[in-house]
Short mmCIF file of C-alpha atoms in Angstrom, two decimals:
data_model
loop_
_atom_site.label_atom_id
_atom_site.label_comp_id
_atom_site.label_asym_id
_atom_site.label_seq_id
_atom_site.Cartn_x
_atom_site.Cartn_y
_atom_site.Cartn_z
CA UNK A 239 75.28 40.62 52.43
CA UNK A 240 79.00 40.73 51.90
CA UNK A 241 78.71 41.15 48.13
CA UNK A 242 75.82 43.63 48.13
CA UNK A 243 76.67 46.65 45.97
CA UNK A 244 77.47 49.65 48.16
CA UNK A 245 77.85 52.34 45.55
CA UNK A 246 75.36 53.62 42.98
CA UNK A 247 78.32 53.71 40.59
CA UNK A 248 79.29 50.06 40.97
CA UNK A 249 79.44 47.87 37.88
CA UNK A 250 76.70 45.62 39.13
CA UNK A 251 74.32 48.53 39.68
CA UNK A 252 75.05 49.83 36.19
CA UNK A 253 74.46 46.37 34.74
CA UNK A 254 71.02 46.19 36.36
CA UNK A 255 70.17 49.71 35.23
CA UNK A 256 71.04 48.84 31.62
CA UNK A 257 68.24 46.24 31.66
CA UNK A 258 65.80 49.13 31.18
CA UNK A 259 66.86 49.00 27.52
CA UNK A 260 65.10 46.48 25.28
CA UNK A 261 68.14 45.31 23.34
CA UNK A 262 70.11 44.73 26.55
CA UNK A 263 67.20 42.73 28.02
CA UNK A 264 67.02 40.52 24.95
CA UNK A 265 70.80 39.99 24.80
CA UNK A 266 71.11 39.23 28.51
CA UNK A 267 67.83 37.34 28.78
CA UNK A 268 67.01 39.26 31.97
CA UNK A 269 64.76 42.08 33.12
CA UNK A 270 63.98 43.97 36.32
CA UNK A 271 60.75 43.54 38.28
CA UNK A 272 60.23 46.62 40.48
CA UNK A 273 58.31 46.94 43.70
CA UNK A 274 57.15 44.46 46.36
CA UNK A 275 54.09 43.27 44.43
CA UNK A 276 56.09 42.30 41.33
CA UNK A 277 58.93 40.76 43.38
CA UNK A 278 56.49 38.71 45.45
CA UNK A 279 54.75 37.31 42.36
CA UNK A 280 58.08 36.69 40.59
CA UNK A 281 59.51 34.51 43.37
CA UNK A 282 56.90 31.81 42.80
CA UNK A 283 57.77 31.51 39.12
CA UNK A 284 61.38 30.41 39.59
CA UNK A 285 62.54 33.25 37.33
CA UNK A 286 64.20 35.39 40.01
CA UNK A 287 68.01 35.44 39.96
CA UNK A 288 68.63 38.04 42.64
CA UNK A 289 66.73 40.62 44.67
CA UNK A 290 67.85 44.01 46.00
CA UNK A 291 65.98 45.82 48.75
CA UNK A 292 66.38 48.55 51.32
CA UNK A 293 66.35 47.46 54.98
CA UNK A 294 63.12 49.46 55.40
CA UNK A 295 61.37 47.56 52.59
CA UNK A 296 62.59 44.20 53.91
CA UNK A 297 61.21 45.09 57.31
CA UNK A 298 57.87 46.20 55.84
CA UNK A 299 57.57 43.10 53.63
CA UNK A 300 58.95 40.33 55.80
CA UNK A 301 56.91 37.75 53.88
CA UNK A 302 58.97 38.55 50.77
CA UNK A 303 62.24 38.35 52.68
CA UNK A 304 61.17 34.96 54.02
CA UNK A 305 60.13 33.74 50.57
CA UNK A 306 63.48 34.80 49.07
CA UNK A 307 65.40 32.96 51.77
CA UNK A 308 63.17 29.88 51.52
CA UNK A 309 63.77 29.75 47.76
CA UNK A 310 67.53 30.01 48.31
CA UNK A 311 67.68 33.23 46.29
CA UNK A 312 70.38 35.85 46.80
CA UNK A 313 68.82 38.89 48.51
CA UNK A 314 71.00 41.97 48.84
CA UNK A 315 70.33 44.84 51.24
CA UNK A 316 71.13 48.13 49.50
CA UNK A 317 70.68 51.82 50.20
CA UNK A 318 67.83 53.80 48.65
CA UNK A 319 70.41 55.55 46.46
CA UNK A 320 71.76 52.28 45.10
CA UNK A 321 68.24 51.04 44.45
CA UNK A 322 67.24 54.24 42.65
CA UNK A 323 70.33 53.91 40.45
CA UNK A 324 69.27 50.36 39.51
CA UNK A 325 65.73 51.25 38.62
CA UNK A 326 63.82 52.86 35.81
CA UNK A 327 61.34 54.34 38.29
CA UNK A 328 61.80 57.29 40.57
CA UNK A 329 60.21 55.29 43.38
CA UNK A 330 60.84 51.54 43.02
CA UNK A 331 59.21 51.12 46.45
CA UNK A 332 62.34 49.78 48.07
CA UNK A 333 62.73 46.54 46.17
CA UNK A 334 63.66 45.09 42.76
CA UNK A 335 64.38 41.61 41.43
CA UNK A 336 66.49 40.65 38.43
CA UNK A 337 64.53 37.92 36.63
CA UNK A 338 64.90 35.75 33.55
CA UNK A 339 62.47 36.64 30.73
CA UNK A 340 58.92 35.33 31.17
CA UNK A 341 57.96 34.35 27.63
CA UNK A 342 57.23 30.73 26.72
CA UNK A 343 56.87 28.94 23.35
CA UNK A 344 53.42 28.94 21.75
CA UNK A 345 53.50 25.14 21.63
CA UNK A 346 53.63 25.01 25.42
CA UNK A 347 50.49 27.14 25.65
CA UNK A 348 48.63 25.05 23.09
CA UNK A 349 49.49 21.76 24.79
CA UNK A 350 47.46 22.92 27.82
CA UNK A 351 44.28 23.10 25.66
CA UNK A 352 43.53 26.80 26.21
CA UNK A 353 39.94 28.04 26.19
CA UNK A 354 40.57 31.80 26.25
CA UNK A 355 43.55 33.66 24.79
CA UNK A 356 44.23 37.36 24.16
CA UNK A 357 46.41 38.24 21.15
CA UNK A 358 47.91 41.75 20.98
CA UNK A 359 48.84 42.59 17.39
CA UNK A 360 51.43 45.37 17.14
CA UNK A 361 50.36 46.98 20.40
CA UNK A 362 53.06 49.56 21.12
CA UNK A 363 52.16 51.29 24.37
CA UNK A 364 53.60 49.50 27.43
CA UNK A 365 50.80 50.74 29.72
CA UNK A 366 48.12 49.41 27.38
CA UNK A 367 49.83 46.03 26.98
CA UNK A 368 50.29 45.71 30.73
CA UNK A 369 46.70 46.67 31.48
CA UNK A 370 45.42 44.06 29.00
CA UNK A 371 47.64 41.37 30.58
CA UNK A 372 46.18 42.28 34.00
CA UNK A 373 42.60 42.15 32.66
CA UNK A 374 43.29 38.85 30.84
CA UNK A 375 44.57 37.35 34.08
CA UNK A 376 41.50 38.60 35.96
CA UNK A 377 39.18 37.19 33.28
CA UNK A 378 40.86 33.80 33.70
CA UNK A 379 42.52 33.76 30.27
CA UNK A 380 44.99 30.94 29.63
CA UNK A 381 47.64 33.06 27.88
CA UNK A 382 48.46 36.39 26.28
CA UNK A 383 50.28 36.47 22.94
CA UNK A 384 52.06 39.59 21.67
CA UNK A 385 52.92 39.48 17.95
CA UNK A 386 56.27 40.61 16.56
CA UNK A 387 56.38 44.39 16.38
CA UNK A 388 54.60 44.74 19.74
CA UNK A 389 56.06 46.39 22.82
CA UNK A 390 58.39 44.22 24.93
CA UNK A 391 56.39 42.87 27.89
CA UNK A 392 59.52 43.24 30.04
CA UNK A 393 59.49 47.01 29.57
CA UNK A 394 59.36 48.52 33.10
CA UNK A 395 56.15 50.48 32.39
CA UNK A 396 54.46 47.34 31.08
CA UNK A 397 55.62 45.25 34.05
CA UNK A 398 54.21 47.92 36.38
CA UNK A 399 50.84 48.08 34.57
CA UNK A 400 50.41 44.29 34.88
CA UNK A 401 50.41 44.69 38.70
CA UNK A 402 51.98 41.23 39.08
CA UNK A 403 49.87 39.50 36.42
CA UNK A 404 52.92 39.19 34.15
CA UNK A 405 53.92 36.29 36.39
CA UNK A 406 50.47 34.69 36.53
CA UNK A 407 49.77 33.44 33.03
CA UNK A 408 51.90 32.31 30.08
CA UNK A 409 53.10 35.06 27.72
CA UNK A 410 54.14 34.30 24.13
CA UNK A 411 56.09 36.85 22.05
CA UNK A 412 57.83 37.38 18.72
CA UNK A 413 55.63 35.50 16.21
CA UNK A 414 53.78 36.95 13.23
CA UNK A 415 50.00 37.27 13.52
CA UNK A 416 49.59 34.87 10.57
CA UNK A 417 51.62 32.20 12.29
CA UNK A 418 49.77 32.70 15.59
CA UNK A 419 46.33 32.47 14.01
CA UNK A 420 47.28 29.38 11.96
CA UNK A 421 48.38 27.65 15.14
CA UNK A 422 45.27 28.69 17.13
CA UNK A 423 42.98 27.55 14.37
CA UNK A 424 44.77 24.21 14.11
CA UNK A 425 43.71 23.79 17.76
CA UNK A 426 40.11 24.55 16.74
CA UNK A 427 39.95 27.87 18.56
CA UNK A 428 37.50 30.46 17.22
CA UNK A 429 39.54 33.54 16.29
CA UNK A 430 37.69 36.84 16.82
CA UNK A 431 39.12 40.22 15.88
CA UNK A 432 37.94 43.20 17.95
CA UNK A 433 37.25 46.26 15.82
CA UNK A 434 34.87 49.18 16.27
CA UNK A 435 33.55 48.69 12.74
CA UNK A 436 33.05 44.93 13.05
CA UNK A 437 29.78 43.46 11.72
CA UNK A 438 29.20 41.26 14.79
CA UNK A 439 28.06 42.84 18.07
CA UNK A 440 29.55 41.65 21.37
CA UNK A 441 26.13 41.88 23.06
CA UNK A 442 24.55 39.57 20.48
CA UNK A 443 27.47 37.14 20.71
CA UNK A 444 26.84 36.80 24.45
CA UNK A 445 23.32 35.61 23.75
CA UNK A 446 24.52 32.87 21.38
CA UNK A 447 26.88 29.92 21.87
CA UNK A 448 29.75 31.14 19.70
CA UNK A 449 31.77 32.25 22.74
CA UNK A 450 31.16 29.00 24.61
CA UNK A 451 33.95 27.06 22.91
CA UNK A 452 37.68 27.93 22.88
CA UNK A 453 38.11 31.55 21.77
CA UNK A 454 41.12 33.69 20.90
CA UNK A 455 40.60 37.47 20.72
CA UNK A 456 42.85 39.61 18.53
CA UNK A 457 43.31 43.27 19.54
CA UNK A 458 45.07 45.73 17.25
CA UNK A 459 47.34 48.73 17.65
CA UNK A 460 46.03 51.61 19.81
CA UNK A 461 46.33 54.16 16.99
CA UNK A 462 45.49 52.35 13.77
CA UNK A 463 43.62 49.25 14.97
CA UNK A 464 43.75 46.09 12.89
CA UNK A 465 44.55 46.47 9.17
CA UNK A 466 42.03 44.85 6.82
CA UNK A 467 44.50 42.05 6.00
CA UNK A 468 44.68 41.13 9.68
CA UNK A 469 40.91 41.29 10.15
CA UNK A 470 40.57 38.95 7.18
CA UNK A 471 42.54 36.32 9.09
CA UNK A 472 39.88 36.11 11.81
CA UNK A 473 36.71 34.01 11.81
CA UNK A 474 34.70 37.13 12.60
CA UNK A 475 35.17 40.81 13.41
CA UNK A 476 33.36 41.94 16.54
CA UNK A 477 32.56 45.42 17.80
CA UNK A 478 31.91 46.41 21.38
CA UNK A 479 28.65 48.36 21.04
CA UNK A 480 28.93 52.10 21.65
CA UNK A 481 25.63 53.31 23.11
CA UNK A 482 26.66 56.93 23.67
CA UNK A 483 28.54 59.38 21.51
CA UNK A 484 32.10 58.12 22.14
CA UNK A 485 33.98 57.51 18.90
CA UNK A 486 35.56 54.37 20.28
CA UNK A 487 36.79 52.68 23.43
CA UNK A 488 40.42 52.55 24.40
CA UNK A 489 42.27 49.33 23.72
CA UNK A 490 42.45 48.03 27.28
CA UNK A 491 38.77 48.79 27.98
CA UNK A 492 37.61 47.03 24.81
CA UNK A 493 39.83 44.05 25.56
CA UNK A 494 38.52 43.72 29.12
CA UNK A 495 34.90 43.78 27.89
CA UNK A 496 35.55 41.12 25.22
CA UNK A 497 37.49 38.84 27.56
CA UNK A 498 35.00 39.12 30.42
CA UNK A 499 32.03 38.56 28.11
CA UNK A 500 33.69 35.37 26.89
CA UNK A 501 34.57 34.18 30.38
CA UNK A 502 30.96 34.71 31.42
CA UNK A 503 29.54 32.64 28.55
CA UNK A 504 32.14 29.89 28.98
CA UNK A 505 31.52 29.67 32.72
CA UNK A 506 27.75 29.66 32.28
CA UNK A 507 28.27 26.78 29.85
CA UNK A 508 30.32 24.85 32.41
CA UNK A 509 27.70 25.45 35.13
CA UNK A 510 24.84 24.24 32.94
CA UNK A 511 26.72 21.03 31.98
CA UNK A 512 27.49 20.14 35.57
CA UNK B 214 44.04 86.96 11.87
CA UNK B 215 45.31 90.42 12.70
CA UNK B 216 45.31 89.80 16.45
CA UNK B 217 46.78 86.30 16.41
CA UNK B 218 49.70 86.02 18.84
CA UNK B 219 53.00 85.99 16.89
CA UNK B 220 55.43 85.35 19.71
CA UNK B 221 55.69 82.44 22.13
CA UNK B 222 56.47 85.07 24.77
CA UNK B 223 53.33 87.17 24.24
CA UNK B 224 51.04 87.82 27.19
CA UNK B 225 48.15 85.99 25.57
CA UNK B 226 50.24 82.86 25.01
CA UNK B 227 51.39 82.94 28.60
CA UNK B 228 47.80 83.39 29.80
CA UNK B 229 46.71 80.28 27.89
CA UNK B 230 49.68 78.31 29.17
CA UNK B 231 48.81 79.19 32.76
CA UNK B 232 45.49 77.35 32.35
CA UNK B 233 47.43 74.11 32.80
CA UNK B 234 47.32 74.94 36.52
CA UNK B 235 44.21 73.91 38.44
CA UNK B 236 43.85 77.05 40.55
CA UNK B 237 44.18 79.29 37.48
CA UNK B 238 41.53 77.26 35.65
CA UNK B 239 39.10 77.57 38.56
CA UNK B 240 39.74 81.31 38.98
CA UNK B 241 39.45 82.06 35.27
CA UNK B 242 36.66 79.54 34.59
CA UNK B 243 38.51 78.37 31.48
CA UNK B 244 40.60 75.43 30.33
CA UNK B 245 42.44 74.29 27.24
CA UNK B 246 41.22 71.48 24.98
CA UNK B 247 44.16 70.17 22.96
CA UNK B 248 44.18 68.44 19.61
CA UNK B 249 41.71 68.25 16.72
CA UNK B 250 39.47 65.62 18.29
CA UNK B 251 38.89 67.62 21.47
CA UNK B 252 38.48 70.91 19.58
CA UNK B 253 35.96 69.34 17.18
CA UNK B 254 33.83 67.98 20.02
CA UNK B 255 34.10 71.20 22.01
CA UNK B 256 32.72 73.39 19.22
CA UNK B 257 29.32 71.73 19.38
CA UNK B 258 28.96 72.43 23.10
CA UNK B 259 29.08 76.22 22.85
CA UNK B 260 31.93 76.31 25.39
CA UNK B 261 34.69 77.38 23.00
CA UNK B 262 35.89 80.98 23.36
CA UNK B 263 38.80 80.92 20.92
CA UNK B 264 40.85 78.44 18.92
CA UNK B 265 44.51 78.53 17.92
CA UNK B 266 45.90 76.34 15.15
CA UNK B 267 48.87 76.00 12.81
CA UNK B 268 48.13 76.53 9.09
CA UNK B 269 49.07 72.86 8.53
CA UNK B 270 46.49 71.65 11.08
CA UNK B 271 43.79 73.90 9.64
CA UNK B 272 44.52 72.51 6.20
CA UNK B 273 44.43 68.93 7.47
CA UNK B 274 41.20 69.48 9.44
CA UNK B 275 39.18 71.78 7.19
CA UNK B 276 35.95 70.52 8.79
CA UNK B 277 37.07 72.04 12.10
CA UNK B 278 38.04 75.32 10.44
CA UNK B 279 34.62 75.43 8.79
CA UNK B 280 32.82 74.63 12.07
CA UNK B 281 34.72 77.39 13.89
CA UNK B 282 33.81 79.93 11.23
CA UNK B 283 30.19 78.75 11.11
CA UNK B 284 29.92 79.15 14.89
CA UNK B 285 31.34 82.66 14.67
CA UNK B 286 34.26 81.71 16.90
CA UNK B 287 37.61 83.49 16.77
CA UNK B 288 40.18 81.17 15.17
CA UNK B 289 43.79 82.30 15.20
CA UNK B 290 46.53 80.92 12.95
CA UNK B 291 49.74 80.54 14.97
CA UNK B 292 53.16 79.00 14.47
CA UNK B 293 54.01 75.60 15.91
CA UNK B 294 56.28 77.36 18.42
CA UNK B 295 53.48 79.57 19.67
CA UNK B 296 51.16 76.59 19.95
CA UNK B 297 53.75 74.54 21.85
CA UNK B 298 54.17 77.45 24.27
CA UNK B 299 50.40 77.49 24.89
CA UNK B 300 50.10 73.81 25.55
CA UNK B 301 50.79 71.32 28.28
CA UNK B 302 51.64 68.65 25.72
CA UNK B 303 54.80 68.28 23.70
CA UNK B 304 52.65 67.57 20.63
CA UNK B 305 49.27 69.36 20.81
CA UNK B 306 48.63 68.12 17.24
CA UNK B 307 48.50 71.60 15.79
CA UNK B 308 45.37 72.88 17.50
CA UNK B 309 43.98 74.01 20.87
CA UNK B 310 40.78 75.70 22.03
CA UNK B 311 40.24 77.82 25.11
CA UNK B 312 36.89 76.71 26.57
CA UNK B 313 34.66 77.55 29.51
CA UNK B 314 34.52 74.81 32.17
CA UNK B 315 32.23 71.88 31.34
CA UNK B 316 30.70 71.05 34.72
CA UNK B 317 26.96 71.42 35.35
CA UNK B 318 24.85 71.41 38.55
CA UNK B 319 23.68 68.04 39.85
CA UNK B 320 20.07 69.28 39.72
CA UNK B 321 20.32 69.68 35.95
CA UNK B 322 21.43 66.05 35.62
CA UNK B 323 18.64 64.78 37.86
CA UNK B 324 15.92 66.70 36.04
CA UNK B 325 16.68 64.60 32.93
CA UNK B 326 15.70 61.40 34.82
CA UNK B 327 19.03 59.58 34.46
CA UNK B 328 19.16 55.79 34.25
CA UNK B 329 22.91 55.24 34.47
CA UNK B 330 25.44 57.40 36.30
CA UNK B 331 29.10 56.89 37.22
CA UNK B 332 30.34 58.49 40.45
CA UNK B 333 34.10 58.83 40.96
CA UNK B 334 34.86 59.23 44.67
CA UNK B 335 38.26 60.82 45.32
CA UNK B 336 39.76 59.50 42.10
CA UNK B 337 43.09 61.30 41.76
CA UNK B 338 44.74 60.13 38.57
CA UNK B 339 43.74 62.23 35.55
CA UNK B 340 44.29 59.36 33.10
CA UNK B 341 42.00 57.07 35.12
CA UNK B 342 39.27 59.70 35.45
CA UNK B 343 39.42 60.47 31.72
CA UNK B 344 39.32 56.81 30.75
CA UNK B 345 36.24 56.25 32.95
CA UNK B 346 34.50 59.27 31.38
CA UNK B 347 35.21 57.83 27.93
CA UNK B 348 33.90 54.40 28.95
CA UNK B 349 30.82 55.94 30.60
CA UNK B 350 30.06 57.81 27.40
CA UNK B 351 30.49 54.63 25.35
CA UNK B 352 28.21 52.70 27.72
CA UNK B 353 25.54 55.35 27.22
CA UNK B 354 25.70 56.74 30.76
CA UNK B 355 23.72 59.91 31.44
CA UNK B 356 26.37 61.68 33.53
CA UNK B 357 29.65 61.33 35.41
CA UNK B 358 29.98 62.83 38.90
CA UNK B 359 33.36 63.48 40.51
CA UNK B 360 33.19 64.10 44.26
CA UNK B 361 35.16 66.83 46.00
CA UNK B 362 38.77 65.78 46.43
CA UNK B 363 38.86 64.18 42.98
CA UNK B 364 41.14 65.25 40.13
CA UNK B 365 39.97 68.26 38.08
CA UNK B 366 38.35 66.95 34.89
CA UNK B 367 39.82 69.93 33.04
CA UNK B 368 43.35 68.70 33.75
CA UNK B 369 45.05 68.33 30.33
CA UNK B 370 45.87 64.64 30.87
CA UNK B 371 42.27 63.94 31.85
CA UNK B 372 40.89 65.85 28.85
CA UNK B 373 43.19 63.84 26.59
CA UNK B 374 42.17 60.49 28.12
CA UNK B 375 38.48 61.26 27.53
CA UNK B 376 39.18 61.37 23.75
CA UNK B 377 36.41 63.94 23.29
CA UNK B 378 33.90 62.32 25.65
CA UNK B 379 34.34 65.18 28.15
CA UNK B 380 32.07 67.16 25.81
CA UNK B 381 29.52 64.38 25.28
CA UNK B 382 27.84 63.91 28.62
CA UNK B 383 27.15 66.08 31.67
CA UNK B 384 29.92 66.22 34.28
CA UNK B 385 29.20 67.23 37.90
CA UNK B 386 32.01 68.17 40.29
CA UNK B 387 32.74 69.44 43.77
CA UNK B 388 30.08 67.78 45.97
CA UNK B 389 30.63 65.41 48.88
CA UNK B 390 29.83 61.74 48.29
CA UNK B 391 27.18 61.91 51.02
CA UNK B 392 25.39 64.75 49.32
CA UNK B 393 25.60 63.05 45.91
CA UNK B 394 24.23 59.76 47.18
CA UNK B 395 21.41 61.46 49.08
CA UNK B 396 20.35 63.25 45.91
CA UNK B 397 20.58 60.11 43.75
CA UNK B 398 18.56 58.09 46.23
CA UNK B 399 15.91 60.79 46.42
CA UNK B 400 15.50 60.15 42.68
CA UNK B 401 15.07 56.45 43.44
CA UNK B 402 18.32 55.39 41.84
CA UNK B 403 19.94 52.18 43.11
CA UNK B 404 23.39 53.12 44.41
CA UNK B 405 26.01 50.38 43.93
CA UNK B 406 29.57 50.64 45.20
CA UNK B 407 32.22 48.75 43.23
CA UNK B 408 34.74 47.01 45.46
CA UNK B 409 36.85 43.89 45.00
CA UNK B 410 35.67 42.55 48.37
CA UNK B 411 31.98 43.24 47.77
CA UNK B 412 29.49 40.51 48.74
CA UNK B 413 27.48 40.83 45.51
CA UNK B 414 28.92 39.46 42.24
CA UNK B 415 28.53 41.46 39.03
CA UNK B 416 27.88 38.25 37.07
CA UNK B 417 24.99 37.29 39.35
CA UNK B 418 23.56 40.83 39.21
CA UNK B 419 23.39 40.55 35.43
CA UNK B 420 21.14 37.53 35.75
CA UNK B 421 18.69 39.36 38.03
CA UNK B 422 16.64 42.52 37.56
CA UNK B 423 18.46 44.76 40.05
CA UNK B 424 20.38 46.51 37.25
CA UNK B 425 17.28 47.06 35.14
CA UNK B 426 16.14 50.20 36.95
CA UNK B 427 18.05 53.47 37.34
CA UNK B 428 21.55 52.70 38.70
CA UNK B 429 24.40 54.87 39.97
CA UNK B 430 27.82 53.19 40.34
CA UNK B 431 30.34 54.54 42.84
CA UNK B 432 34.03 53.90 42.10
CA UNK B 433 36.72 54.69 44.69
CA UNK B 434 40.26 55.94 44.67
CA UNK B 435 42.79 53.93 42.59
CA UNK B 436 45.06 53.27 45.58
CA UNK B 437 42.81 52.83 48.60
CA UNK B 438 39.41 52.08 47.04
CA UNK B 439 36.27 53.05 48.94
CA UNK B 440 36.55 53.47 52.73
CA UNK B 441 34.05 51.44 54.76
CA UNK B 442 32.05 54.59 55.60
CA UNK B 443 31.57 55.28 51.87
CA UNK B 444 30.62 51.68 51.10
CA UNK B 445 28.04 51.88 53.88
CA UNK B 446 26.29 54.67 51.98
CA UNK B 447 25.53 52.37 49.03
CA UNK B 448 22.59 50.00 48.65
CA UNK B 449 25.02 47.20 47.89
CA UNK B 450 28.72 46.56 47.37
CA UNK B 451 29.53 44.69 44.17
CA UNK B 452 32.71 42.93 43.07
CA UNK B 453 33.77 42.23 39.51
CA UNK B 454 34.62 38.53 39.70
CA UNK B 455 38.31 37.68 39.33
CA UNK B 456 38.59 34.26 37.68
CA UNK B 457 42.38 34.17 37.43
CA UNK B 458 45.11 35.08 39.88
CA UNK B 459 45.05 38.87 39.51
CA UNK B 460 44.75 40.63 42.83
CA UNK B 461 42.35 43.19 41.40
CA UNK B 462 41.38 45.08 38.28
CA UNK B 463 42.43 48.62 37.61
CA UNK B 464 39.85 51.30 38.24
CA UNK B 465 38.98 52.11 34.64
CA UNK B 466 38.67 48.43 33.69
CA UNK B 467 36.37 47.67 36.62
CA UNK B 468 34.26 50.75 35.88
CA UNK B 469 33.86 49.82 32.21
CA UNK B 470 32.73 46.30 33.14
CA UNK B 471 30.17 47.56 35.68
CA UNK B 472 28.77 50.24 33.37
CA UNK B 473 28.55 47.97 30.33
CA UNK B 474 26.92 45.18 32.35
CA UNK B 475 24.27 47.64 33.50
CA UNK B 476 23.73 49.06 30.02
CA UNK B 477 23.23 45.54 28.72
CA UNK B 478 20.60 44.65 31.32
CA UNK B 479 18.80 47.99 30.93
CA UNK B 480 18.72 47.69 27.15
CA UNK B 481 17.59 44.06 27.26
CA UNK B 482 14.78 45.26 29.54
CA UNK B 483 13.78 47.95 27.04
CA UNK B 484 13.86 45.46 24.16
CA UNK B 485 11.66 42.95 26.00
CA UNK B 486 9.08 45.64 26.88
CA UNK B 487 8.79 46.83 23.28
#
């Protein structure tokens, strides 16, 4: 408690606030997880370096206070003003944690013999990326890969959209799509690109056995999708059927449908073998 | 062209701008559709009263200019400054249309013998509501109903999130959930409430024939879900299975999965009858 920052203008508060910038995060190797849900999930990962919370938030979330103490992590009581000065959000819900970056090497993911992976190719919107990470977690995916040129997963808006899932499954960043697909294919994963104009239909795929083996889905940029050169890298290009008059689905919706369809086929497969 | 507003401070520009407020929209019975995609879709509905566009946008979207002229609708060339002053967005993409409100009476929806309906109960976030409307359109739903206490579908952020789908399927607003469910059940629709703690599993439902008949899905508020009293109104409460460690799915993701699962079963049914 003695070294908790007391002023919103203290150097430590400013240093935390600067982590809302991508280049600072990369240089320092740290980012800020905001809100009780994110802090709670972060503690279990061993990535937390320090937590800052208002007395009110600590009282409301005593389980988090206990977990911080049990993990031997420095937890600093601060005023709401100090916390607001640290945070990108207007309302960080009384609590933030400074964490080391979450990303892991692709090799580590592949060693675990993944069966379902989501690849985001040049996805730029932090809310979209975060929502896909949350859906991938829910669908039981083994990892999410963001290619170089994608949004930083440690962006505060992305962290928020993951609703804690950022800390639940391995995240790989910074590689080219070519390199990612080469590595996935070397592990005998089927690589499927999602595209509204794809010749294969997700509904038909669910009736076959193509989704039963290890599958990696590639999702493109929210505005321009996947360029032809990128689609050519995949084993097949798959569309989510549009039954109504919508021109397309948004990125996160399409990704959730593809990932859940695959999880359903893979799990049916497992049930029928047992 | 003669009566196009030339100044961002003109009364007409201010009158359009005021439509970004909910109470003004309701009183005037008008809202603003922003951007070429929304304007294009709106023209076909007969709801457009007037369009305003920069010369650049008209040149880039000549199909929209032609459709406006063909429909006998007043189209006014304006400067980018005038357009920005009319719009809620920083970048209205060069074009807006003032439209009459889209909502229709529930009776009109029911007369068409709907087979798939999405009900949003007290959903407050315009982006979520718009994304569900877009997904419902894509899944081939026959209507979307927003209960009283929900966000106004004519909210600019909601209109934007629908990506044109607001003009594709009937939207009903302003009724209590009780009244909506009574009416749906009188039409012999199965009413399913989506809830993470539901006893029924969406995966299991897809293997049965429960989804094959007319189905209405009820989705609750993004923060507090569906209160017990609302869940009690439904025939069953259904969870989207969470295979990983995510606490839950976001509203729009869960809705898309429920609606698409139903569309798939209903269409399989149709195929097997033919």
